[in-house]
XYZ file of C-alpha atoms in Angstrom:
740
model
C -14.618 -37.236 -19.900
C -14.710 -37.386 -16.232
C -12.277 -34.859 -14.952
C -8.765 -35.768 -14.758
C -6.720 -35.693 -11.421
C -3.689 -33.524 -11.997
C -2.680 -32.888 -8.815
C 0.867 -34.632 -9.454
C 2.737 -34.377 -12.507
C 2.255 -38.031 -14.701
C 4.833 -40.164 -13.290
C 8.148 -40.576 -15.250
C 8.049 -44.481 -15.321
C 4.989 -47.129 -16.094
C 2.478 -47.367 -13.848
C 3.178 -50.805 -11.176
C 0.621 -53.388 -12.142
C -1.977 -55.094 -9.915
C -0.682 -56.977 -7.115
C -3.373 -58.716 -5.809
C -6.397 -57.367 -3.673
C -7.050 -56.209 -0.590
C -10.056 -57.230 1.787
C -12.763 -54.302 2.448
C -12.293 -51.687 5.268
C -14.500 -51.203 7.842
C -17.304 -48.957 7.113
C -16.951 -45.019 7.985
C -19.282 -43.973 10.752
C -22.359 -42.624 8.806
C -22.020 -39.457 10.483
C -18.527 -38.800 9.627
C -19.255 -40.308 5.836
C -21.967 -37.252 5.308
C -19.418 -34.555 6.653
C -16.452 -35.763 4.759
C -18.545 -35.606 1.536
C -20.459 -32.478 2.570
C -17.116 -30.734 2.963
C -17.790 -30.591 6.951
C -15.533 -32.658 8.412
C -13.028 -30.998 10.985
C -10.075 -33.748 10.639
C -10.173 -35.509 7.175
C -7.094 -37.155 8.033
C -8.504 -39.202 10.606
C -10.335 -41.023 7.871
C -8.560 -40.667 4.920
C -4.983 -42.090 4.131
C -3.429 -45.244 5.826
C -4.732 -46.498 9.270
C -3.848 -49.384 11.523
C -6.946 -51.420 11.653
C -7.445 -55.195 13.526
C -5.529 -57.795 10.735
C -3.739 -54.683 9.210
C -3.712 -51.564 7.480
C -6.731 -49.584 5.801
C -6.002 -47.307 3.146
C -9.221 -44.886 1.901
C -8.631 -42.234 -0.716
C -11.318 -39.749 -1.842
C -11.497 -39.151 -5.442
C -14.310 -38.138 -7.479
C -14.962 -39.216 -10.275
C -12.442 -41.744 -10.441
C -13.136 -45.200 -11.803
C -10.601 -47.013 -9.974
C -8.010 -46.594 -7.500
C -4.972 -48.461 -6.285
C -2.656 -48.436 -3.636
C 1.121 -48.680 -4.678
C 3.911 -50.355 -2.139
C 7.168 -51.376 -3.150
C 6.189 -51.909 -6.823
C 3.088 -53.687 -6.178
C -0.363 -52.522 -6.750
C -3.646 -53.298 -5.150
C -6.749 -51.828 -5.920
C -9.184 -50.161 -3.615
C -12.620 -51.085 -3.090
C -15.398 -48.502 -4.701
C -17.281 -47.341 -0.862
C -19.567 -44.945 -3.595
C -19.251 -41.428 -3.469
C -15.359 -41.099 -4.639
C -14.543 -42.870 -1.761
C -12.188 -46.059 -2.083
C -10.726 -48.421 0.642
C -9.565 -51.876 1.477
C -7.453 -53.475 3.968
C -3.887 -54.685 3.452
C -2.318 -57.163 5.812
C 0.309 -55.240 6.836
C 2.205 -54.905 10.468
C 2.765 -51.027 9.961
C 2.034 -48.504 7.492
C 4.225 -48.759 4.637
C 5.600 -45.954 2.090
C 3.183 -45.839 -0.982
C 1.405 -43.855 -3.314
C -1.974 -43.888 -5.220
C -2.849 -44.852 -8.964
C -6.101 -42.903 -9.707
C -7.509 -44.103 -13.068
C -10.213 -41.939 -15.312
C -10.993 -44.484 -17.496
C -7.793 -45.357 -19.689
C -5.852 -42.635 -18.070
C -4.035 -43.801 -14.822
C -2.008 -41.233 -12.930
C 0.670 -42.199 -10.214
C 0.348 -39.486 -7.151
C 1.181 -39.329 -3.840
C -1.753 -39.160 -1.051
C -2.155 -35.766 0.795
C -3.433 -37.677 3.852
C -0.312 -39.698 4.928
C 1.207 -36.273 5.517
C 1.886 -34.637 9.015
C 1.127 -31.056 9.214
C 3.065 -28.837 7.873
C 2.684 -25.848 10.181
C 4.258 -25.682 13.384
C 3.153 -25.292 17.113
C 4.801 -22.393 17.242
C 3.229 -20.558 14.380
C 0.034 -21.596 15.554
C 0.820 -20.231 19.408
C 1.518 -16.768 17.726
C -1.518 -16.281 15.323
C -3.722 -17.670 18.659
C -1.874 -14.846 20.070
C -2.187 -12.222 17.433
C 1.516 -12.100 17.145
C 3.165 -13.204 14.174
C 4.998 -10.858 12.698
C 5.764 -12.557 9.521
C 2.065 -14.427 9.168
C 2.363 -14.635 5.532
C 4.993 -17.542 6.214
C 2.440 -19.650 8.220
C -1.139 -18.689 6.203
C -1.646 -19.117 2.765
C 0.224 -21.199 0.051
C 3.430 -22.056 0.694
C 5.542 -24.093 -1.727
C 7.839 -26.595 -0.322
C 9.094 -30.006 0.801
C 7.548 -31.527 2.915
C 8.431 -35.454 4.034
C 10.650 -35.335 1.169
C 8.014 -34.510 -1.009
C 7.392 -31.371 -3.444
C 3.900 -29.681 -3.321
C 1.957 -26.969 -1.855
C 0.991 -26.206 1.815
C -2.568 -24.735 2.162
C -3.357 -22.963 5.787
C -6.218 -20.675 6.343
C -7.881 -19.145 9.088
C -11.781 -19.592 9.271
C -12.397 -20.150 12.658
C -16.266 -20.521 12.668
C -16.370 -22.820 9.602
C -17.629 -26.356 9.930
C -14.985 -27.546 7.284
C -12.786 -26.156 4.749
C -11.656 -27.653 1.142
C -9.131 -26.429 -1.648
C -10.458 -26.185 -4.986
C -8.001 -25.408 -8.138
C -7.704 -25.808 -11.835
C -5.757 -28.811 -10.435
C -8.963 -30.062 -9.213
C -11.442 -28.856 -12.180
C -12.514 -26.135 -9.114
C -14.478 -29.033 -7.077
C -12.798 -29.233 -3.445
C -14.691 -32.447 -2.556
C -11.308 -34.205 -2.915
C -9.423 -32.025 -0.850
C -11.053 -31.178 2.777
C -8.564 -29.696 4.965
C -8.306 -30.611 8.700
C -9.071 -27.822 11.999
C -5.526 -27.475 13.998
C -7.782 -26.536 16.548
C -7.852 -23.734 18.912
C -6.268 -21.337 16.628
C -9.044 -21.689 13.940
C -6.432 -22.429 11.367
C -7.228 -25.125 8.645
C -4.249 -27.237 7.158
C -3.389 -29.524 4.146
C -0.272 -30.370 2.170
C -0.758 -31.230 -1.350
C 2.089 -32.884 -2.927
C 2.733 -32.149 -6.740
C 0.942 -28.683 -6.430
C 3.757 -26.017 -7.162
C 3.625 -22.808 -8.639
C 1.379 -20.886 -10.951
C -1.756 -23.154 -9.889
C -4.638 -21.264 -9.224
C -7.015 -22.157 -6.075
C -9.512 -20.862 -3.329
C -10.946 -22.464 -0.350
C -14.359 -23.855 -0.517
C -15.933 -22.868 3.216
C -18.765 -24.719 4.519
C -20.082 -22.443 6.971
C -21.495 -23.086 10.497
C -25.140 -23.030 8.766
C -24.473 -25.333 6.163
C -23.387 -22.929 3.142
C -21.061 -23.644 1.114
C -19.055 -21.091 -1.262
C -15.311 -20.222 -3.019
C -13.077 -17.621 -1.225
C -9.735 -16.177 -2.307
C -7.107 -16.607 0.441
C -6.685 -13.465 2.381
C -2.975 -14.093 2.901
C -2.452 -14.640 -1.469
C 0.703 -13.426 -2.490
C -0.245 -13.551 -5.987
C -3.500 -13.320 -7.697
C -5.290 -13.753 -11.479
C -5.951 -10.727 -13.092
C -8.987 -9.025 -12.372
C -11.761 -9.526 -13.541
C -10.951 -13.117 -12.577
C -10.560 -13.382 -8.760
C -8.272 -16.794 -8.397
C -5.339 -16.955 -5.643
C -2.063 -18.353 -7.440
C 0.330 -20.301 -5.961
C 3.620 -18.294 -6.004
C 7.003 -17.762 -4.260
C 9.947 -15.254 -4.125
C 12.713 -15.656 -6.769
C 13.952 -11.838 -7.324
C 17.698 -11.365 -6.526
C 17.919 -7.976 -5.005
C 20.728 -5.328 -6.130
C 19.873 -3.059 -3.429
C 22.272 -3.974 -0.162
C 23.780 -0.655 -0.302
C 20.359 1.372 -0.403
C 18.950 -0.880 2.579
C 22.455 -0.185 4.581
C 22.136 3.675 4.198
C 18.150 4.798 3.989
C 17.968 5.421 7.405
C 21.452 6.894 7.980
C 19.650 10.416 8.487
C 16.246 10.367 10.515
C 13.255 11.209 7.576
C 12.562 14.427 9.436
C 15.970 15.635 8.796
C 16.394 14.789 5.872
C 15.510 16.118 2.262
C 12.258 14.610 1.548
C 10.702 15.365 -2.135
C 7.858 13.121 -3.122
C 6.521 12.373 -6.224
C 3.014 10.489 -6.172
C 2.472 7.967 -8.946
C -0.629 6.032 -9.929
C 1.273 3.159 -11.221
C -1.150 1.626 -14.079
C -1.750 5.006 -15.813
C 1.656 6.561 -15.219
C 2.726 5.493 -18.737
C -0.718 3.506 -19.413
C 0.276 0.008 -20.557
C 3.715 -0.418 -19.291
C 4.578 -3.336 -17.040
C 6.230 -3.308 -13.856
C 9.696 -4.200 -15.471
C 8.973 -1.374 -17.987
C 7.989 1.218 -15.508
C 11.393 0.139 -13.737
C 13.307 1.560 -17.084
C 10.886 4.985 -17.317
C 9.899 6.055 -14.169
C 12.918 6.065 -11.370
C 15.083 7.646 -14.411
C 12.398 10.308 -14.611
C 12.122 10.875 -10.755
C 15.932 11.032 -10.612
C 16.305 13.228 -13.477
C 13.192 15.461 -11.766
C 15.040 15.366 -8.038
C 12.690 13.944 -6.412
C 14.060 11.730 -3.570
C 10.921 9.359 -3.383
C 8.251 8.118 -5.193
C 4.462 7.523 -3.692
C 2.416 4.660 -5.565
C -1.401 5.063 -5.132
C -2.500 1.530 -3.694
C -0.352 -1.296 -5.697
C -2.170 -4.529 -3.214
C -4.970 -6.098 -5.632
C -8.110 -4.530 -6.159
C -11.280 -5.544 -8.374
C -12.335 -2.472 -9.496
C -9.837 -0.159 -11.064
C -11.426 3.131 -10.898
C -11.114 2.644 -7.001
C -7.409 3.311 -7.715
C -6.729 1.013 -5.588
C -8.171 1.695 -2.486
C -10.488 -0.950 -2.169
C -8.460 -3.540 -1.813
C -9.424 -7.482 -1.707
C -5.682 -9.209 -1.208
C -3.651 -7.508 0.716
C -0.672 -9.560 0.421
C -0.747 -9.472 -3.507
C 0.668 -6.903 -5.631
C -1.507 -6.262 -8.282
C -1.254 -8.473 -11.349
C -2.426 -6.033 -13.826
C 1.103 -4.821 -14.286
C 3.233 -8.369 -13.717
C 4.088 -10.624 -10.896
C 5.520 -10.120 -7.624
C 8.893 -10.553 -8.644
C 8.323 -8.044 -11.641
C 7.328 -5.584 -8.680
C 10.315 -6.304 -6.644
C 12.052 -5.986 -10.047
C 10.672 -2.383 -10.090
C 11.388 -1.434 -6.109
C 15.161 -2.465 -7.321
C 15.370 -0.232 -9.850
C 13.780 2.094 -7.947
C 16.561 1.967 -5.469
C 19.382 1.451 -7.232
C 18.486 4.719 -9.086
C 18.571 6.388 -5.536
C 14.809 6.990 -5.447
C 13.093 5.461 -2.551
C 9.507 3.828 -2.664
C 6.646 4.636 -0.334
C 2.836 3.168 -0.851
C -0.345 3.536 -0.093
C -2.077 1.137 2.488
C -5.448 1.202 3.064
C -6.079 -0.324 6.543
C -9.473 1.586 6.857
C -11.706 -0.321 5.177
C -12.179 -3.114 2.983
C -14.972 -3.672 -0.179
C -17.838 -6.555 0.448
C -17.121 -8.746 -2.547
C -18.447 -12.159 -1.791
C -15.437 -13.828 -2.756
C -12.939 -11.871 -0.927
C -13.035 -10.841 2.943
C -16.463 -10.312 3.610
C -18.194 -12.875 6.098
C -15.036 -14.397 5.234
C -16.278 -18.196 6.869
C -20.024 -17.462 6.519
C -19.558 -15.028 9.630
C -17.934 -11.283 10.397
C -14.778 -12.498 10.089
C -12.522 -9.499 9.641
C -14.990 -7.004 9.946
C -16.969 -6.266 13.431
C -19.703 -8.304 14.276
C -22.067 -5.324 15.166
C -23.357 -4.645 11.431
C -23.606 -0.939 12.949
C -20.018 -0.846 13.556
C -18.856 -2.901 10.394
C -20.239 -0.470 7.791
C -18.262 2.657 6.847
C -20.657 5.133 5.874
C -18.935 6.906 3.041
C -17.658 3.993 0.971
C -19.985 1.440 1.479
C -17.527 -1.058 2.596
C -16.962 -2.708 5.511
C -14.224 -1.516 8.325
C -12.026 -3.976 9.980
C -12.744 -5.157 13.495
C -9.446 -3.971 15.033
C -10.409 -5.113 18.545
C -10.146 -9.065 17.396
C -6.441 -9.712 17.721
C -5.981 -12.059 14.595
C -7.500 -9.387 12.869
C -4.704 -6.901 14.159
C -1.896 -9.493 13.657
C -3.164 -9.682 9.538
C -3.002 -6.068 9.337
C 0.482 -5.747 11.256
C 2.085 -8.390 9.218
C 1.321 -7.122 6.189
C 2.640 -3.725 6.949
C 6.164 -5.797 7.655
C 5.479 -7.855 4.514
C 5.323 -4.999 2.321
C 8.560 -3.707 3.721
C 10.476 -7.073 4.276
C 9.654 -8.930 1.463
C 9.426 -5.694 -0.934
C 12.078 -3.610 0.353
C 9.402 -0.641 0.506
C 10.778 2.404 2.205
C 7.284 3.968 3.585
C 3.492 3.214 3.862
C 1.346 6.268 3.688
C -1.489 4.974 5.704
C -4.965 6.267 4.307
C -7.362 7.594 5.758
C -6.428 7.266 9.418
C -9.502 9.606 10.654
C -12.234 7.601 9.685
C -10.133 4.802 12.152
C -9.839 6.988 15.366
C -12.998 8.019 15.497
C -16.399 6.182 16.189
C -18.394 8.721 15.237
C -16.521 9.475 11.745
C -19.489 10.316 9.109
C -22.008 8.680 11.776
C -25.045 10.660 13.236
C -26.252 10.638 16.621
C -27.625 7.325 17.424
C -25.082 5.403 14.736
C -22.079 4.828 16.965
C -21.364 3.725 20.763
C -19.286 5.717 23.047
C -15.839 3.974 24.353
C -15.812 2.714 27.659
C -14.743 6.072 28.962
C -17.685 7.291 27.211
C -15.541 9.237 24.318
C -15.620 9.008 20.316
C -11.951 7.736 20.441
C -11.822 4.338 18.635
C -9.380 2.566 21.656
C -8.945 -0.301 19.871
C -7.782 1.383 16.456
C -5.700 3.896 18.462
C -3.936 0.438 19.748
C -3.528 -0.805 16.093
C -1.691 1.662 14.641
C 0.899 2.234 18.127
C 1.326 -1.560 17.445
C 1.899 -1.668 13.344
C 4.093 1.572 13.691
C 5.978 0.233 16.816
C 6.545 -3.567 15.047
C 7.543 -1.739 11.236
C 9.880 0.750 13.219
C 11.458 -1.954 15.021
C 11.357 -4.728 12.200
C 12.363 -2.628 9.194
C 14.851 0.250 10.007
C 15.076 3.169 7.824
C 11.357 3.185 6.831
C 8.849 5.695 7.393
C 5.255 5.502 7.932
C 3.042 8.506 7.002
C -0.399 9.286 8.579
C -3.149 10.598 5.990
C -4.814 12.344 8.943
C -7.032 15.037 8.623
C -8.087 16.568 12.281
C -6.479 17.991 14.992
C -5.929 14.415 16.341
C -2.787 15.015 19.078
C 0.420 12.944 19.048
C 0.168 11.660 15.718
C 3.902 11.502 15.289
C 4.626 11.165 18.686
C 6.433 7.738 19.795
C 4.330 5.286 20.748
C 5.899 5.072 24.251
C 5.008 8.644 25.291
C 1.499 7.566 24.264
C 0.978 8.827 20.910
C 0.233 7.381 17.547
C 3.793 6.778 16.525
C 3.886 7.492 12.642
C 7.029 9.351 11.491
C 5.713 12.027 9.083
C 1.646 13.376 8.820
C -0.204 14.717 5.828
C -0.648 18.759 6.391
C -4.303 18.838 5.506
C -5.025 21.890 7.120
C -2.455 23.884 5.199
C -2.852 21.794 1.689
C -6.706 23.143 2.328
C -6.006 26.753 2.906
C -3.187 26.983 1.000
C -5.616 26.232 -1.835
C -8.299 28.133 -1.087
C -6.627 31.339 -1.302
C -4.545 30.720 -4.289
C -7.970 30.367 -5.949
C -8.780 34.013 -5.059
C -8.232 36.666 -7.421
C -5.226 38.323 -6.208
C -7.875 41.866 -5.774
C -9.462 39.747 -2.955
C -6.157 37.798 -1.499
C -5.766 40.632 0.858
C -8.939 39.166 2.909
C -7.692 36.116 2.966
C -3.930 36.757 3.955
C -4.481 34.457 6.876
C -4.865 31.532 5.347
C -1.304 31.338 4.284
C 0.211 31.839 7.763
C -2.253 30.007 9.684
C -0.178 26.807 9.338
C 2.972 28.297 11.328
C 0.631 28.105 14.262
C 1.043 24.466 14.390
C 3.669 23.811 12.307
C 5.838 22.266 14.744
C 2.893 20.364 16.746
C 3.711 17.633 14.644
C 6.523 16.144 11.457
C 4.440 17.414 8.575
C 4.133 16.505 4.990
C 2.947 19.423 2.799
C 0.581 17.587 0.558
C -0.800 18.653 -3.207
C -2.223 14.583 -3.673
C -4.297 13.338 -6.162
C -7.545 14.033 -3.975
C -6.701 17.668 -5.066
C -7.194 17.170 -8.785
C -10.175 14.894 -9.049
C -13.862 15.342 -9.056
C -14.001 18.541 -10.208
C -11.628 20.157 -7.473
C -9.698 20.656 -10.916
C -5.974 20.409 -11.614
C -3.399 22.859 -9.939
C -3.057 25.159 -12.720
C -6.630 25.292 -13.498
C -7.542 26.457 -10.020
C -5.739 29.410 -10.589
C -7.160 32.654 -11.323
C -6.443 34.885 -14.584
C -5.327 34.152 -17.888
C -3.571 31.555 -19.263
C -0.395 33.422 -18.445
C -1.448 34.353 -14.681
C -2.457 30.758 -14.241
C 0.977 29.477 -14.700
C 2.391 32.022 -12.514
C -0.005 31.514 -9.907
C 1.101 27.977 -10.204
C 4.877 28.213 -10.177
C 5.011 30.823 -7.419
C 2.754 28.408 -4.818
C 5.245 25.603 -6.021
C 8.004 28.160 -5.345
C 6.163 28.800 -1.674
C 5.281 25.358 -0.894
C 9.151 23.970 -1.250
C 10.122 26.901 0.795
C 7.388 26.373 3.576
C 8.632 24.334 6.514
C 7.328 20.685 5.852
C 8.304 18.041 3.479
C 6.825 18.146 -0.090
C 4.575 15.968 -2.125
C 3.316 16.704 -5.510
C 1.040 14.612 -7.283
C 1.967 12.990 -11.389
C 0.811 15.968 -14.168
C 0.837 19.032 -11.986
C 4.678 19.245 -12.332
C 4.539 20.095 -15.766
C 1.142 22.089 -15.141
C -1.366 19.803 -17.223
C -4.775 21.524 -17.380
C -7.228 18.191 -16.903
C -7.965 16.470 -13.947
C -6.773 12.855 -13.062
C -7.713 10.621 -15.094
C -6.914 6.508 -14.533
C -7.734 5.810 -17.668
C -5.183 8.401 -19.627
C -2.800 9.140 -16.836
C -0.536 12.288 -17.317
C -1.415 14.652 -20.646
C 2.249 13.955 -21.829
C 1.618 15.132 -25.114
C 1.528 18.671 -23.518
C 5.487 18.347 -23.821
C 5.350 17.138 -27.169
C 7.115 19.902 -30.315
C 3.819 19.455 -31.605
C 1.874 21.123 -29.400
C 2.230 24.987 -29.428
C 2.083 25.293 -25.730
C 4.480 22.767 -24.838
C 6.963 25.503 -24.119
C 4.840 26.966 -21.251
C 4.736 23.173 -19.852
C 8.720 22.362 -20.129
C 9.034 25.429 -18.063
C 6.906 24.553 -15.106
C 8.357 21.082 -15.369
C 12.000 23.236 -15.523
C 11.049 24.719 -11.959
C 10.124 21.597 -10.742
C 13.189 19.810 -11.632
C 15.434 23.279 -10.414
C 13.370 23.570 -7.237
C 14.563 19.861 -6.327
C 17.999 20.672 -7.365
C 18.465 23.501 -4.981
C 15.775 22.187 -2.363
C 18.098 19.317 -1.960
C 21.451 21.184 -1.934
C 19.768 23.459 0.991
C 20.202 22.281 4.438
C 17.989 25.278 5.398
C 15.003 24.151 3.610
C 15.052 20.636 4.939
C 17.655 19.745 8.481
C 15.526 21.773 10.842
C 11.936 21.086 9.187
C 10.610 19.941 12.829
C 12.183 23.002 15.063
C 10.720 26.490 15.752
C 14.564 28.211 15.458
C 14.448 26.688 11.769
C 11.779 29.711 10.644
C 11.721 33.225 11.588
C 9.236 35.468 9.704
C 10.665 38.591 7.725
C 6.798 39.545 6.260
C 4.229 38.207 7.753
C 1.120 41.352 7.981
C 1.385 42.433 4.470
C -1.921 41.667 2.918
C -2.370 44.798 1.065
C 0.315 43.460 -0.887
C -0.397 39.790 -0.999
C 3.504 39.663 -0.117
C 4.997 36.754 2.361
C 8.822 36.675 3.176
C 10.554 34.357 5.612
C 13.923 32.679 6.687
C 14.839 29.169 6.625
C 17.960 28.112 8.813
C 20.026 25.098 8.699
C 21.731 23.533 11.620
C 24.456 26.036 11.326
C 22.389 28.970 11.113
C 22.876 29.586 7.592
C 19.952 31.242 5.968
C 17.892 30.913 2.909
C 15.198 33.830 2.575
C 11.995 33.316 0.480
C 9.842 35.665 -0.514
C 6.416 35.301 -2.573
C 4.326 38.536 -4.183
C 1.072 36.671 -4.885
C -0.266 40.168 -7.065
C 0.487 40.692 -10.476
C 1.980 43.810 -10.201
C 6.079 44.531 -9.867
C 7.153 45.750 -6.639
C 10.238 47.744 -7.108
C 12.328 48.473 -4.217
C 10.414 46.205 -1.729
C 12.037 46.697 1.763
C 12.566 43.255 3.983
C 14.381 43.426 7.395
C 17.235 40.829 6.907
C 20.126 39.126 9.218
C 22.716 41.804 10.469
C 25.689 39.562 9.504
C 24.774 38.519 6.024
C 26.656 41.096 3.894
C 24.802 40.292 0.821
C 21.967 38.161 -1.121
C 21.940 36.192 -4.122
C 19.234 35.382 -5.859
C 19.432 31.369 -6.727
C 15.565 31.346 -7.516
C 13.156 32.903 -8.955
C 9.796 31.724 -10.594
C 9.167 34.697 -13.037
C 12.320 33.468 -14.989
C 12.145 33.536 -18.320
C 13.008 30.060 -18.687
C 10.027 28.865 -16.996
C 7.781 31.045 -18.784
C 7.843 34.015 -16.997
C 8.243 37.868 -17.297
C 11.580 37.526 -16.355
C 11.723 39.975 -13.846
C 15.192 39.243 -11.236
C 17.476 40.968 -9.201
C 20.349 39.811 -11.541
C 23.018 41.580 -9.111
C 23.766 40.559 -4.896
C 21.562 42.632 -3.052
C 23.566 44.758 -0.185
C 21.404 45.447 2.842
C 21.715 48.737 4.553
C 20.963 49.551 8.094
C 19.312 45.570 8.267
C 17.209 46.126 5.399
C 17.508 45.075 1.582
C 15.721 46.295 -1.144
C 14.166 43.677 -3.582
C 12.525 44.090 -6.768
C 9.498 41.848 -6.704
C 8.404 39.621 -9.846
C 4.664 40.044 -10.559
C 2.622 36.422 -9.304
C 5.994 34.695 -8.218
C 8.274 33.403 -5.462
C 12.165 33.960 -5.111
C 14.599 32.479 -2.962
C 17.963 34.194 -2.210
C 20.895 32.967 -0.161
C 24.076 34.657 1.365
C 26.783 35.700 -1.769
C 29.651 34.214 -1.140
C 31.934 36.523 0.621
């Protein structure tokens, strides 16, 4: 049976009877005829639909596979004459173009439909102007598939940017994936193609059928799709937002305190595997509650934008505007974010503007030519990941990405964007040998277009989304990453401290007897600690690909590894900078991260012989977060040198570090770490003279955490400006002034 036109639901009443027959319409110009049927015409609306001609109004419809097409006016039906190739036409003796519909017949089945080619463009001149200028900050409202009512008829407006295409058509499940019936019109210099399809609504599957300037024809997913099929299927899905938000209070107050002066403790999560098999809505019932119970202020989600290859963990994105369909719909993801906010948990998401994969149905060579990627093949290729880099020099591409950052913040209430692989964007010679890159106009290696893009993105996000923070994963010494854009900086709010992460982990992997030779690796970060606003990240990157989990990096037997793990976390939480810990490390799982299995929750179960050991580490992280949030000295002056003072910095032979943190009022916290496996009794420390006694508020060697319970149970009083402490083995202790 012939494919059926399902672009409109079946009419509620009977199909109008035939009323007569019009005369044949003037034939199309042969060139127009060929271009129209081959999908290479820039203005199909000039040929299809209703148009005045000598002697009346000509009606022409393109309905492949139809047996007959009629035009219906005032309840009367007039058959159109077949011209071949799916074209039907007739001239009716009318003085003006009337309101009309079409009846399309496939065998014995007939359907009454609106003619897409009787509608004016559904995209305004201002939208086109902003797209052309690269300044449309809500681009998702202009491009893509937008369900709407247009000229009194419900349907979907399809728009796509494809400036190099000879023609573009819409294909979908409503046309049996044949785009012949629905060619789009070019809207001029902006490179945008548009078509309003009446009767198409939410849930419809679609792609764009593009004819390149070289004559090739191929289907592409919508770059602006706000919903997709579940991979490995690749169609875009028409959608609209219906979620009613319940986080007004959170949104109103999330920016009350600047992030660098507020507690910021982040739990990094790979959402599909945190609890494998759960949907967004099921995760909403569990993850916010867990993060809150553990004391974290935020969760950071590894990329949730749609990606075809699961083991990429989301870092090779094909649909930048669509939350992955693996876990549910866009509204389901909104529900998840809303639940986090109502639990008092902020949501950060990883965002990947540095590169995109080469899948032939997605962004790569989108309209037959390089479009989102640079035209220079050498520049377009990302040498590390076999992907394409974005063309940051092109205004429309920058607009696509800047608007995407805004989109997640405005449409999904995201509280922060952690921007992936910033270093790979900033340097023209990143992972490239001599001769594989071209210097900038000043002869340097900096990618000035990428710099301008990052500045524009940050400035736009901070202007449009108060309270949002942007975070750079930037691994070099580039200056001014977190400096304001108006001062020449990149404009990020925070930067991952990759140097601290690398150096401190290097130190911790050494046997204690060798740590004296690496003592500076734990202190060097304070040389540059106030050059940027830092996050201290123990992220997924540090527990994969043979790097081992955090506890497995530690030397010694099982007890020593856990003790090292706990001591390190205590040191980390006290150190200047915000905290980030990847899932599974909060309870010391021994295995590396696996996207198939997720965290090893069974380690905490009653049936596991070492469950108490893992629960002890989990209890420590909970207490670290609780004390951290309750102690302004640990976060209020994170970015100011006066908030920190070394007490012991050079005790390499002892493997001991001690420092003071101060809040805005000068109230101190003393943190002491002993990274040797011996107890140090009567360890002498110089302390402020105005503190009459110190009280131990945290000890990572406490028995409840799985330690040996060497503690300082009583207040410690200074003598001659010094205190004598008992330092437990492989442990960190925190002390605060004893209440007088």
